[in-house]
PDB file of C-alpha atoms in Angstrom:
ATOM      1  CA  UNK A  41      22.090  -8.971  -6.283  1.00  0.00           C
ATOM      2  CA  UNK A  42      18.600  -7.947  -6.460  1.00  0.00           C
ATOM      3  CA  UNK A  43      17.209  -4.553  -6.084  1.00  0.00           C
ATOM      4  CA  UNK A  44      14.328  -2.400  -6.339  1.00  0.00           C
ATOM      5  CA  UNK A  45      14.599   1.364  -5.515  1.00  0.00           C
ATOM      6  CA  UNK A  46      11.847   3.484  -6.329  1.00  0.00           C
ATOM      7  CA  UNK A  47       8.971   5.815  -5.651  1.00  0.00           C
ATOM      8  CA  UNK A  48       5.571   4.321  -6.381  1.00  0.00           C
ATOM      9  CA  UNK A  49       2.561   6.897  -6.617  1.00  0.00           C
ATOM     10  CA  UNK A  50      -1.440   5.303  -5.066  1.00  0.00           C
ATOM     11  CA  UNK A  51      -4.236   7.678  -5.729  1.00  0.00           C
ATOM     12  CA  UNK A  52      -7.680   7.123  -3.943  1.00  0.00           C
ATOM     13  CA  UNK A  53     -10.490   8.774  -5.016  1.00  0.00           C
ATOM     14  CA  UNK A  54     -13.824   8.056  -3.599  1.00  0.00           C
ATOM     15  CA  UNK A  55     -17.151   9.859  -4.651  1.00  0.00           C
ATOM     16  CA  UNK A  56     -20.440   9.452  -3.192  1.00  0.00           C
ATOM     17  CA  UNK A  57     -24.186  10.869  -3.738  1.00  0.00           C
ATOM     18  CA  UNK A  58     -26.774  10.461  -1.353  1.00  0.00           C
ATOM     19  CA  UNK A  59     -30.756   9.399  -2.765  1.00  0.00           C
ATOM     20  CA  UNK A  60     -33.781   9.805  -1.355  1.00  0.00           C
ATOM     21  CA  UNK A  61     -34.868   7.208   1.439  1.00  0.00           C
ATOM     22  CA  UNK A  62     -31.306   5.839   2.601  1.00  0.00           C
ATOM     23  CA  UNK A  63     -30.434   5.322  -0.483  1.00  0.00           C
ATOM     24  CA  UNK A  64     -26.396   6.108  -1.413  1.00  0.00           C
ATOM     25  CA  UNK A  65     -24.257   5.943  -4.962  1.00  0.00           C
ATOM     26  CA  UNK A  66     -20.794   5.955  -4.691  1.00  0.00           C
ATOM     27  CA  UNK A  67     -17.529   5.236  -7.454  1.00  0.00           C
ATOM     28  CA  UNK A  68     -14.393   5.044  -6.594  1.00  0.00           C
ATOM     29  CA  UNK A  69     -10.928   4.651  -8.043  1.00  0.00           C
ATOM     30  CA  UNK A  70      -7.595   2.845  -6.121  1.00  0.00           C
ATOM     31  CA  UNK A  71      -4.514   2.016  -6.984  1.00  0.00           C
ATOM     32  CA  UNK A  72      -2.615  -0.619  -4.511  1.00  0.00           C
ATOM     33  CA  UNK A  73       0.557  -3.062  -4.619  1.00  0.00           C
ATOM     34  CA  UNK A  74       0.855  -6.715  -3.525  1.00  0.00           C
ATOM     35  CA  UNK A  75       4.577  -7.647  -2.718  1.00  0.00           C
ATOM     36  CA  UNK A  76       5.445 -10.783  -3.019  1.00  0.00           C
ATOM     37  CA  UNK A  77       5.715 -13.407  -0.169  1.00  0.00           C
ATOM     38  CA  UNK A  78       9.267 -14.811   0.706  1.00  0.00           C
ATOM     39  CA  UNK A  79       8.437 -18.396   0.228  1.00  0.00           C
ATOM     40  CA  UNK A  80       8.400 -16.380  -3.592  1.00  0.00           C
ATOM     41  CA  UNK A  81      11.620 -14.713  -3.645  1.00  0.00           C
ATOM     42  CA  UNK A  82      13.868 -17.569  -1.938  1.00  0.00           C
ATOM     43  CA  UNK A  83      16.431 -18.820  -4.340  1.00  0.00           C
ATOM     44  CA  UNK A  84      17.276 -22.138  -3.208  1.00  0.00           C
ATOM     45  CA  UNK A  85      15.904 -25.813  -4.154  1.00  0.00           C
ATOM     46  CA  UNK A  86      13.395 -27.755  -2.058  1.00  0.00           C
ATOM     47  CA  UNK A  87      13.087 -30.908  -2.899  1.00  0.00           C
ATOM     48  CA  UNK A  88       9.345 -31.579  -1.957  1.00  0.00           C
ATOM     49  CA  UNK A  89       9.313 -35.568  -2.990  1.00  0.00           C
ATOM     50  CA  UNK A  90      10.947 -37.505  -5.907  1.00  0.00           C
ATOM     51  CA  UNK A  91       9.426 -35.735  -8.634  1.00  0.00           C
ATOM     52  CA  UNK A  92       9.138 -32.280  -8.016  1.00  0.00           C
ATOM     53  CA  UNK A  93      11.225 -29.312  -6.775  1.00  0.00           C
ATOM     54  CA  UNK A  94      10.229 -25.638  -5.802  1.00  0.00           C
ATOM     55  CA  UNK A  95      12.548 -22.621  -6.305  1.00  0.00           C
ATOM     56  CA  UNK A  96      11.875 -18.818  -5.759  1.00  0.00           C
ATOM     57  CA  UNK A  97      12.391 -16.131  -8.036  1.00  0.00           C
ATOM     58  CA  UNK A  98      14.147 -13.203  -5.950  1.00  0.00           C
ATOM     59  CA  UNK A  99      13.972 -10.945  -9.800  1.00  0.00           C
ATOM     60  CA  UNK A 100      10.035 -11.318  -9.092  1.00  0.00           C
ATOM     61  CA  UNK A 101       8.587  -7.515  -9.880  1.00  0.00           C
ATOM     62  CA  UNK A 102       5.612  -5.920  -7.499  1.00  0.00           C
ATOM     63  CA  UNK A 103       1.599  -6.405  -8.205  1.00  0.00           C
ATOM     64  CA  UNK A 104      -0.039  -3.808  -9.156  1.00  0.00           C
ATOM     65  CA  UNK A 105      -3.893  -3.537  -9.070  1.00  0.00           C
ATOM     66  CA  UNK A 106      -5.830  -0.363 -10.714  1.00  0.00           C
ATOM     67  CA  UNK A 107      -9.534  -0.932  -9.474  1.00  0.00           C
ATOM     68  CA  UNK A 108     -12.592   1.123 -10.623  1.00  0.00           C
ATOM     69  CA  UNK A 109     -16.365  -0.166  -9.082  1.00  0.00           C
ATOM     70  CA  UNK A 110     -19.875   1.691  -9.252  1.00  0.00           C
ATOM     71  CA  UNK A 111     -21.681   0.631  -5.982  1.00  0.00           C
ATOM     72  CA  UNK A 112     -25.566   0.843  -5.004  1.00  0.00           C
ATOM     73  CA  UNK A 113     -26.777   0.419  -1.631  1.00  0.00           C
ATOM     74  CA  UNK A 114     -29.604   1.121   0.367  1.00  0.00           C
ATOM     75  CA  UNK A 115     -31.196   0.530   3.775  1.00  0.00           C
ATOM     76  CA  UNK A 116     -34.515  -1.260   4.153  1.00  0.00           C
ATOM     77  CA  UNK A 117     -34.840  -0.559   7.846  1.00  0.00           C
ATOM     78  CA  UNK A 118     -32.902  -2.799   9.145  1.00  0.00           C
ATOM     79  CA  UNK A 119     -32.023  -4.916   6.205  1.00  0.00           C
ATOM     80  CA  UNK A 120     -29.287  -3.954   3.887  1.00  0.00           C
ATOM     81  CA  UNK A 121     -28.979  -4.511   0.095  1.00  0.00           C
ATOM     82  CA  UNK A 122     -25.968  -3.458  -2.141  1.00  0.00           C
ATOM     83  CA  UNK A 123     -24.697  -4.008  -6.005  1.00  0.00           C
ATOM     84  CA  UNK A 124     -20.875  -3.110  -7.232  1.00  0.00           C
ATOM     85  CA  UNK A 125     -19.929  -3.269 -10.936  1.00  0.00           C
ATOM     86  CA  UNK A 126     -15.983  -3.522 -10.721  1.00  0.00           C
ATOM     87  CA  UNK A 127     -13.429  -3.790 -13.279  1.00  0.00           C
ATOM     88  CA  UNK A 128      -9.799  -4.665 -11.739  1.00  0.00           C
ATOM     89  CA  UNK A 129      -6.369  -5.094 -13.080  1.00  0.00           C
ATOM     90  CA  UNK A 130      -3.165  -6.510 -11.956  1.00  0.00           C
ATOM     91  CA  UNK A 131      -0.126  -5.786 -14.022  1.00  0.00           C
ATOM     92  CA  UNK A 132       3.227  -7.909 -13.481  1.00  0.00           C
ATOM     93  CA  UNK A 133       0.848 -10.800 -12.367  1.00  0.00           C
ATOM     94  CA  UNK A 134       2.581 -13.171  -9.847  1.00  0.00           C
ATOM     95  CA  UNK A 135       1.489 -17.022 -10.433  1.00  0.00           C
ATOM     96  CA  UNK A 136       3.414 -20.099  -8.916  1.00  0.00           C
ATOM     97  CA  UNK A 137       4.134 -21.558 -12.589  1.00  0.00           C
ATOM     98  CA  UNK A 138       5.912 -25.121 -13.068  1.00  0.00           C
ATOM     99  CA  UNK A 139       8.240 -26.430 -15.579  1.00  0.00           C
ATOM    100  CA  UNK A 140      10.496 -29.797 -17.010  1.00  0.00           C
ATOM    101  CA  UNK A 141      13.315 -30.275 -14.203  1.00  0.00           C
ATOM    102  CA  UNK A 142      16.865 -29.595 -16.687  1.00  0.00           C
ATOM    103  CA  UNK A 143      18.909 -32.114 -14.316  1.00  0.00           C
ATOM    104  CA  UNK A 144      16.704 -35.184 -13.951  1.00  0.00           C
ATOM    105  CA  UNK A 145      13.949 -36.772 -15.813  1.00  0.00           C
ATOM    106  CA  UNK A 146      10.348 -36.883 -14.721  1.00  0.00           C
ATOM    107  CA  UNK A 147      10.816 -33.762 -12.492  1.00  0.00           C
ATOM    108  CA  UNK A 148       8.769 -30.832 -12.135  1.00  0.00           C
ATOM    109  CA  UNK A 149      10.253 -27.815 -11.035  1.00  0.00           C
ATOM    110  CA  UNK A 150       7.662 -25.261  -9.211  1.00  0.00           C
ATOM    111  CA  UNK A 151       8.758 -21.151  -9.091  1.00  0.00           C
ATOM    112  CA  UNK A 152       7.054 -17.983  -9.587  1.00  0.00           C
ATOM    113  CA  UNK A 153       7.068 -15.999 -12.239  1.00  0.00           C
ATOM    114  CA  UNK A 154       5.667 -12.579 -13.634  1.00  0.00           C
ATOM    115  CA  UNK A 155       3.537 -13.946 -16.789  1.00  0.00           C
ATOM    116  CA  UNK A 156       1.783 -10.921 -17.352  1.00  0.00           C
ATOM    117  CA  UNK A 157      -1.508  -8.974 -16.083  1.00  0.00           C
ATOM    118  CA  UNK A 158      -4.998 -10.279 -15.634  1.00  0.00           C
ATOM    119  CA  UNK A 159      -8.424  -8.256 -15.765  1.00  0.00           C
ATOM    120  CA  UNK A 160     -11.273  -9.458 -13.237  1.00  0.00           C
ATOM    121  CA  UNK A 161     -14.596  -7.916 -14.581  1.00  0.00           C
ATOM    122  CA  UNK A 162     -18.067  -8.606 -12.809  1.00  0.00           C
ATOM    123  CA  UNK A 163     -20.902  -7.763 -10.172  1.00  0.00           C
ATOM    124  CA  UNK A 164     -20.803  -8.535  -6.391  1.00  0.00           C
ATOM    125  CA  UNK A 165     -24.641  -9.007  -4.913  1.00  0.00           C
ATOM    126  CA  UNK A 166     -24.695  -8.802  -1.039  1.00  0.00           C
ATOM    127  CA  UNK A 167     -27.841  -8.775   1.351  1.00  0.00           C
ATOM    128  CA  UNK A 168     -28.229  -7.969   5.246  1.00  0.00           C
ATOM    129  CA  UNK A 169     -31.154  -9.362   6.331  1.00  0.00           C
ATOM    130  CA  UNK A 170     -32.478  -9.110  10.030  1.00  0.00           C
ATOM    131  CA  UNK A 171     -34.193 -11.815  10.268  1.00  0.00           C
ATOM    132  CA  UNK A 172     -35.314 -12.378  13.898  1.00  0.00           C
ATOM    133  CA  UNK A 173     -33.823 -10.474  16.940  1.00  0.00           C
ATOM    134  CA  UNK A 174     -32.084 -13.973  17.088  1.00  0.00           C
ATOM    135  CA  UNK A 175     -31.086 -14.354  13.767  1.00  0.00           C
ATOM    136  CA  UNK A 176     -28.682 -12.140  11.042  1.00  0.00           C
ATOM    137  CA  UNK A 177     -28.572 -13.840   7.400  1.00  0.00           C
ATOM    138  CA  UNK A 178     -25.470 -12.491   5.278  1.00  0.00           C
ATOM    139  CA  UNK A 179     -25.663 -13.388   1.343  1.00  0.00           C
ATOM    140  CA  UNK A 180     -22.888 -12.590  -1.101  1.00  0.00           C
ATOM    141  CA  UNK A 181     -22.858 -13.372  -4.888  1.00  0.00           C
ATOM    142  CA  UNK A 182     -19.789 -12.741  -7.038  1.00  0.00           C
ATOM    143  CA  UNK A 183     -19.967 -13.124 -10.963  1.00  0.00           C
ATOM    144  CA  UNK A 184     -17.032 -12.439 -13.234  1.00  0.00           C
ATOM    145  CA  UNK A 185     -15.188 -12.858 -16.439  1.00  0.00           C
ATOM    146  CA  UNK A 186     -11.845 -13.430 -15.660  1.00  0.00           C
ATOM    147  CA  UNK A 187      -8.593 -13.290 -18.708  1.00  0.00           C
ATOM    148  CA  UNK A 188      -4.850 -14.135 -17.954  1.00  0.00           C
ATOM    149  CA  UNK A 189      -2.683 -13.214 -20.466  1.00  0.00           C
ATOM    150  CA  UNK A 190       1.321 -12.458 -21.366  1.00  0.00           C
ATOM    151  CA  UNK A 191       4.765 -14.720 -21.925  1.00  0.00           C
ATOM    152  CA  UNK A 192       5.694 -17.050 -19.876  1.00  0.00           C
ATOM    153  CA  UNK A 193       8.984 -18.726 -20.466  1.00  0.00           C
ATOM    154  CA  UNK A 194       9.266 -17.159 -23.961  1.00  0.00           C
ATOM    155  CA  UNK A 195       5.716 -18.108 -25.562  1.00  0.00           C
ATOM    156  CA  UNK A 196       2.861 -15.489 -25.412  1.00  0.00           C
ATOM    157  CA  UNK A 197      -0.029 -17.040 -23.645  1.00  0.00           C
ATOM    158  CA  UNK A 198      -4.119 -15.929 -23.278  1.00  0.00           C
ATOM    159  CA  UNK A 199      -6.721 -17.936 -21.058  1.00  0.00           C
ATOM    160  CA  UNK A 200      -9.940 -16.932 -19.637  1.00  0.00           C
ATOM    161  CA  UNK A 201     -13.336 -18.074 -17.859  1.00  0.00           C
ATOM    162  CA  UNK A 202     -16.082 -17.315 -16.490  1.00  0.00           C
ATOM    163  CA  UNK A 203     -16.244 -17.568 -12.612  1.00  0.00           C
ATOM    164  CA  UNK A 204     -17.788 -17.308  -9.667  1.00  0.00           C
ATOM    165  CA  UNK A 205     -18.344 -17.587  -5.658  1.00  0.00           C
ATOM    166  CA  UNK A 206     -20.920 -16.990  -3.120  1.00  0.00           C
ATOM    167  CA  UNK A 207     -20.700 -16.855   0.512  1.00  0.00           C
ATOM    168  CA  UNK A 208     -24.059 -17.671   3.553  1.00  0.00           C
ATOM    169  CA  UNK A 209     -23.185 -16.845   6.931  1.00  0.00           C
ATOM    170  CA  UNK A 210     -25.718 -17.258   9.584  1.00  0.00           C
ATOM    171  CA  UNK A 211     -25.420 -15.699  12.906  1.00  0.00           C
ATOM    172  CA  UNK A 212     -27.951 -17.074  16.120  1.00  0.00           C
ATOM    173  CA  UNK A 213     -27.957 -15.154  19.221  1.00  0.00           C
ATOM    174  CA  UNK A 214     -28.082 -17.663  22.006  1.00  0.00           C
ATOM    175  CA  UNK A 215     -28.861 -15.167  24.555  1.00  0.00           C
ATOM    176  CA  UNK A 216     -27.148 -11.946  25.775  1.00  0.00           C
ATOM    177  CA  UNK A 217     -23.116 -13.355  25.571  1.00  0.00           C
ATOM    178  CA  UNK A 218     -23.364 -16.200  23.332  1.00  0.00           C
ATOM    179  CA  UNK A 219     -23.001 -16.533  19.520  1.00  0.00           C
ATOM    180  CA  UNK A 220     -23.317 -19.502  17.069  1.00  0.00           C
ATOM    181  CA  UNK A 221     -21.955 -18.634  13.666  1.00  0.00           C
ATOM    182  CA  UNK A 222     -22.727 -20.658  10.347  1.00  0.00           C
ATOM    183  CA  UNK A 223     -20.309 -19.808   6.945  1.00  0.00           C
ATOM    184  CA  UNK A 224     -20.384 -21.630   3.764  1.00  0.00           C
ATOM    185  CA  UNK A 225     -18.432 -19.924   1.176  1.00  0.00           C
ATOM    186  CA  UNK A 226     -18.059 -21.453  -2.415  1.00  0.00           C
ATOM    187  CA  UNK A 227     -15.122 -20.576  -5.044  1.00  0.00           C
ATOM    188  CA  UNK A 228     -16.008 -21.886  -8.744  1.00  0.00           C
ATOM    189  CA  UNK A 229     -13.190 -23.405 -11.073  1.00  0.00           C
ATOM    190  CA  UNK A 230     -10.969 -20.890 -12.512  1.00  0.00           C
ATOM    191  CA  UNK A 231      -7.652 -20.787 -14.991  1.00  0.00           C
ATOM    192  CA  UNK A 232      -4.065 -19.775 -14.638  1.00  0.00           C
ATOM    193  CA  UNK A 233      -1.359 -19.124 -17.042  1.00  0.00           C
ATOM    194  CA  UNK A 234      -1.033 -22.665 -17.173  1.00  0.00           C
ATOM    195  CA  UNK A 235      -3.971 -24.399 -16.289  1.00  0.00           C
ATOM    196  CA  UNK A 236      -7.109 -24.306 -14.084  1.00  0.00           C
ATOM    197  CA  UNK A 237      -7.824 -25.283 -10.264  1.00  0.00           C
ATOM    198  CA  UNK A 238     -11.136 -26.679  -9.338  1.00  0.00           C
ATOM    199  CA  UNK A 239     -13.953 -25.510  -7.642  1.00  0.00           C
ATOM    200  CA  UNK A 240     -14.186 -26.368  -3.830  1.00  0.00           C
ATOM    201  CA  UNK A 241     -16.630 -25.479  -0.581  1.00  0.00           C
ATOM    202  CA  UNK A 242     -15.620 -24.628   2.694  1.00  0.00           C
ATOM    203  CA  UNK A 243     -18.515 -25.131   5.807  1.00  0.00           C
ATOM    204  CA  UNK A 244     -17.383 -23.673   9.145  1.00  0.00           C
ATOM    205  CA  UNK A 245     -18.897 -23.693  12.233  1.00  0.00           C
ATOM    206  CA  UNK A 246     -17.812 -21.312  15.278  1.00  0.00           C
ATOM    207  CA  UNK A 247     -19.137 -20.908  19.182  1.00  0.00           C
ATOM    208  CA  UNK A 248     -18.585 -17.376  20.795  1.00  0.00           C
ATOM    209  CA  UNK A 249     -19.069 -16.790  24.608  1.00  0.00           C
ATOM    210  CA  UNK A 250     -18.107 -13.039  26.170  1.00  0.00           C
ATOM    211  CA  UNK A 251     -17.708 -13.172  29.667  1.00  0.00           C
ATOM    212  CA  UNK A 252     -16.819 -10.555  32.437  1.00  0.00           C
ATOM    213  CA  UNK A 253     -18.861  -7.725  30.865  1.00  0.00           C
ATOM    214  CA  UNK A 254     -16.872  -8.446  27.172  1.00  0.00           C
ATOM    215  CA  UNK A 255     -13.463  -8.410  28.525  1.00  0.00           C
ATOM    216  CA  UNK A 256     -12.713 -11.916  27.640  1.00  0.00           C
ATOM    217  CA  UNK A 257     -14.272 -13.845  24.498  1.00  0.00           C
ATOM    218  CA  UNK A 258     -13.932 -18.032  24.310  1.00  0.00           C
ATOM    219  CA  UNK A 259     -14.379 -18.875  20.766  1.00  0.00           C
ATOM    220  CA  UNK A 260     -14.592 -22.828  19.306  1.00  0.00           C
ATOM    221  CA  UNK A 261     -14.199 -23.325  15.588  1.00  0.00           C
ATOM    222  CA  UNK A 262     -14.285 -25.886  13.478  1.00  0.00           C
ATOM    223  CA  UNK A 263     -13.375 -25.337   9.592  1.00  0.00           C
ATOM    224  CA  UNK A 264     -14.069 -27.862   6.811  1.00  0.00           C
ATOM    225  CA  UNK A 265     -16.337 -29.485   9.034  1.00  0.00           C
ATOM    226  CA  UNK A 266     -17.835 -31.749   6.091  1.00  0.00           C
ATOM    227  CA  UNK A 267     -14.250 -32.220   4.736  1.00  0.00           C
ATOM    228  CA  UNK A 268     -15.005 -30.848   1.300  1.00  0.00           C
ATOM    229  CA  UNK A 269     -12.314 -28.021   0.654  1.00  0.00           C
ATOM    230  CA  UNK A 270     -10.394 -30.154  -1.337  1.00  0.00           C
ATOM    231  CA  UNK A 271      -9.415 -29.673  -5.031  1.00  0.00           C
ATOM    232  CA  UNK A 272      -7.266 -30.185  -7.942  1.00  0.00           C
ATOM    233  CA  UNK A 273      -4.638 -28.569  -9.430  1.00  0.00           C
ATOM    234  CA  UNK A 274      -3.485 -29.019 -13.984  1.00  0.00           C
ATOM    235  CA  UNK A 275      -0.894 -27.083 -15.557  1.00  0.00           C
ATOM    236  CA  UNK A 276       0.503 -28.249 -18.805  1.00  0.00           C
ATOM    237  CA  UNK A 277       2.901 -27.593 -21.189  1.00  0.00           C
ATOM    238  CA  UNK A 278       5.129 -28.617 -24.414  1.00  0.00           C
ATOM    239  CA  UNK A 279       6.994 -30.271 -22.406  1.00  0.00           C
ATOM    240  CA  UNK A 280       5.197 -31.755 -19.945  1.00  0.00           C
ATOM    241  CA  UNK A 281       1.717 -32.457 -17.738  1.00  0.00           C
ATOM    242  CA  UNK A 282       1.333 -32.201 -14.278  1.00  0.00           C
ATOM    243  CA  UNK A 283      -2.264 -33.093 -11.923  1.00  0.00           C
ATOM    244  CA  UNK A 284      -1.729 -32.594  -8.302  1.00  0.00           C
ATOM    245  CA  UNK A 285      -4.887 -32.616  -5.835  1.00  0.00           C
ATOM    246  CA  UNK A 286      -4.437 -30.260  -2.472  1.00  0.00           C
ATOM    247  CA  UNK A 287      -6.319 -32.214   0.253  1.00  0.00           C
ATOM    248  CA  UNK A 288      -6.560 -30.581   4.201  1.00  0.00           C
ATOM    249  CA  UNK A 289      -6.458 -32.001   6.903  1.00  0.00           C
ATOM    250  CA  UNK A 290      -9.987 -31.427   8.100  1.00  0.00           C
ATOM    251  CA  UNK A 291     -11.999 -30.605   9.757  1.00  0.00           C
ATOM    252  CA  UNK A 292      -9.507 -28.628  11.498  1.00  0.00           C
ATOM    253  CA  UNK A 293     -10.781 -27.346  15.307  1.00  0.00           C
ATOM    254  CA  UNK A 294      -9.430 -24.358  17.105  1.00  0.00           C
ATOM    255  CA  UNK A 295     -10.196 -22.700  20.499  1.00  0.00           C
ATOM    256  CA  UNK A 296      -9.290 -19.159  21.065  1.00  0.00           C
ATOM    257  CA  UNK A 297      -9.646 -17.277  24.100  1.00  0.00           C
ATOM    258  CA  UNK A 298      -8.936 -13.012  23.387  1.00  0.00           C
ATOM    259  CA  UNK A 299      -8.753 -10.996  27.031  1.00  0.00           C
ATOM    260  CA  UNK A 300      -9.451  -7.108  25.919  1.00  0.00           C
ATOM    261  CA  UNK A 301      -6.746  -5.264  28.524  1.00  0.00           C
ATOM    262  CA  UNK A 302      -8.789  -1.796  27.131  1.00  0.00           C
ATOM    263  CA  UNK A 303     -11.703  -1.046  25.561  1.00  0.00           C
ATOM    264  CA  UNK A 304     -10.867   1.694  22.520  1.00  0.00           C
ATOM    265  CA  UNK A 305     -14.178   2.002  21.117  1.00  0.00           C
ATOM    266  CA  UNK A 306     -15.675   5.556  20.844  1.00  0.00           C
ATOM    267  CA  UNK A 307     -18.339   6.595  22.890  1.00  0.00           C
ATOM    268  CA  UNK A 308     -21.699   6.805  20.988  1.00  0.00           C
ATOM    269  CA  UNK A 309     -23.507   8.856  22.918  1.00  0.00           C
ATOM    270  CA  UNK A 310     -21.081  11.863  22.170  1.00  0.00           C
TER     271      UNK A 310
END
């Protein structure tokens, strides 16, 4: 049997101080949990080929993530610009961890496991930019050091690296109901308790049409479209080395069609 019972405490705070020509500071302080998923907690083997085998850990403990950021931001008519310092860390860290199989030679066994806390520290750049009436330009830069550290399986363990992302997404009004949407988002290479994962892009492409005054909204979306969100996986050991690559299926195409029954959105004139 496995049970948690007990009262958990999350304090917000949130401070902000308003500058001369729209210009707005603001910290903050939170305090939030990540519970683990059940594909996490299941106890029983799954045999995903000949050589390895996943397992759950239903002992697994809750995240939790303490996160302090400094934010600037101001309003160039139209245009937005904004700058957050932010220092965040998750204690009881959950990682998907691997090991040597016991039972049979040249297995890897796959579970999750608490190895620790890590500390994410680093700047987030983002610009709003108005181009045209036609055209909206998002930017996003993300810079961090980044530090794993604890015991995992009985041996203390530290790694760390520097990473970082950015994310473009392009918006084109074709007309009055119709949207085109551009997003490239990239994720640098970055370490676990065990080993690092590689850096990969993602390109998607999406189509929006409203109809009947906004009631109903036909979207088309392709993800992956150049088929480059692919990367590799190392972990290693005393015991043993692993390389796996993850490789989607892409590009991967969807069509969604949303039919709004109510509109809830406040009146702006009041």
């Amino acid at each position: 049997k496995f049970k948690i019972d007990q009262w958990d405490f999350f304090p917000t705070l949130h401070f902000s101080y308003q500058l001369p020509k729209e210009q707005q500071l603001m910290v903050s302080y939170t305090r939030r949990i990540e519970r683990p998923h059940g594909w996490d907690l299941e106890p029983f083997l799954t045999w995903r080929d000949a050589y390895n085998v996943q397992q759950g850990n239903p002992g697994l403990k809750n995240e939790y993530i303490d996160s302090y950021e400094l934010s600037y931001q101001v309003l160039l008519g139209k245009n937005t610009f904004s700058i957050d310092i932010y220092d965040r860390k998750t204690n009881n860290k959950i990682e998907r961890v691997k090991k040597a199989y016991p039972y049979k030679e040249n297995v890897i066994l796959q579970t999750s496991e608490n190895v620790g806390y890590d500390n994410s520290l680093g700047t987030e750049l983002m610009f709003g930019l108005d181009l045209f009436k036609w055209w909206r330009l998002d930017l996003m830069g993300n810079l961090y050091f980044y530090k794993v550290e604890g015991e995992l399986f009985g041996r203390d363990f530290s790694e760390e690296s520097f990473n970082w992302n950015t994310r473009l997404n392009a918006t084109f009004k074709l007309g009055k109901n119709s949207r085109l949407q551009f997003n490239n988002m990239y994720n640098s290479k970055s370490v676990s308790a065990q080993g690092e994962r590689e850096g990969f892009v993602v390109t998607t492409l999406a189509f929006k049409q409203d109809m009947f005054k906004n009631k109903v909204s036909l979207t088309l979306q392709a993800r992956d479209i150049f088929n480059t969100a692919g990367h590799s996986f190392t972990s290693k050991s005393s015991d043993f080395y692993s390389y796996s690559r993850f490789e989607p299926y892409s590009p991967m195409v969807s069509l969604t069609l949303t039919w709004r029954l109510n509109n809830y959105k406040p009146d702006r004139k009041r």
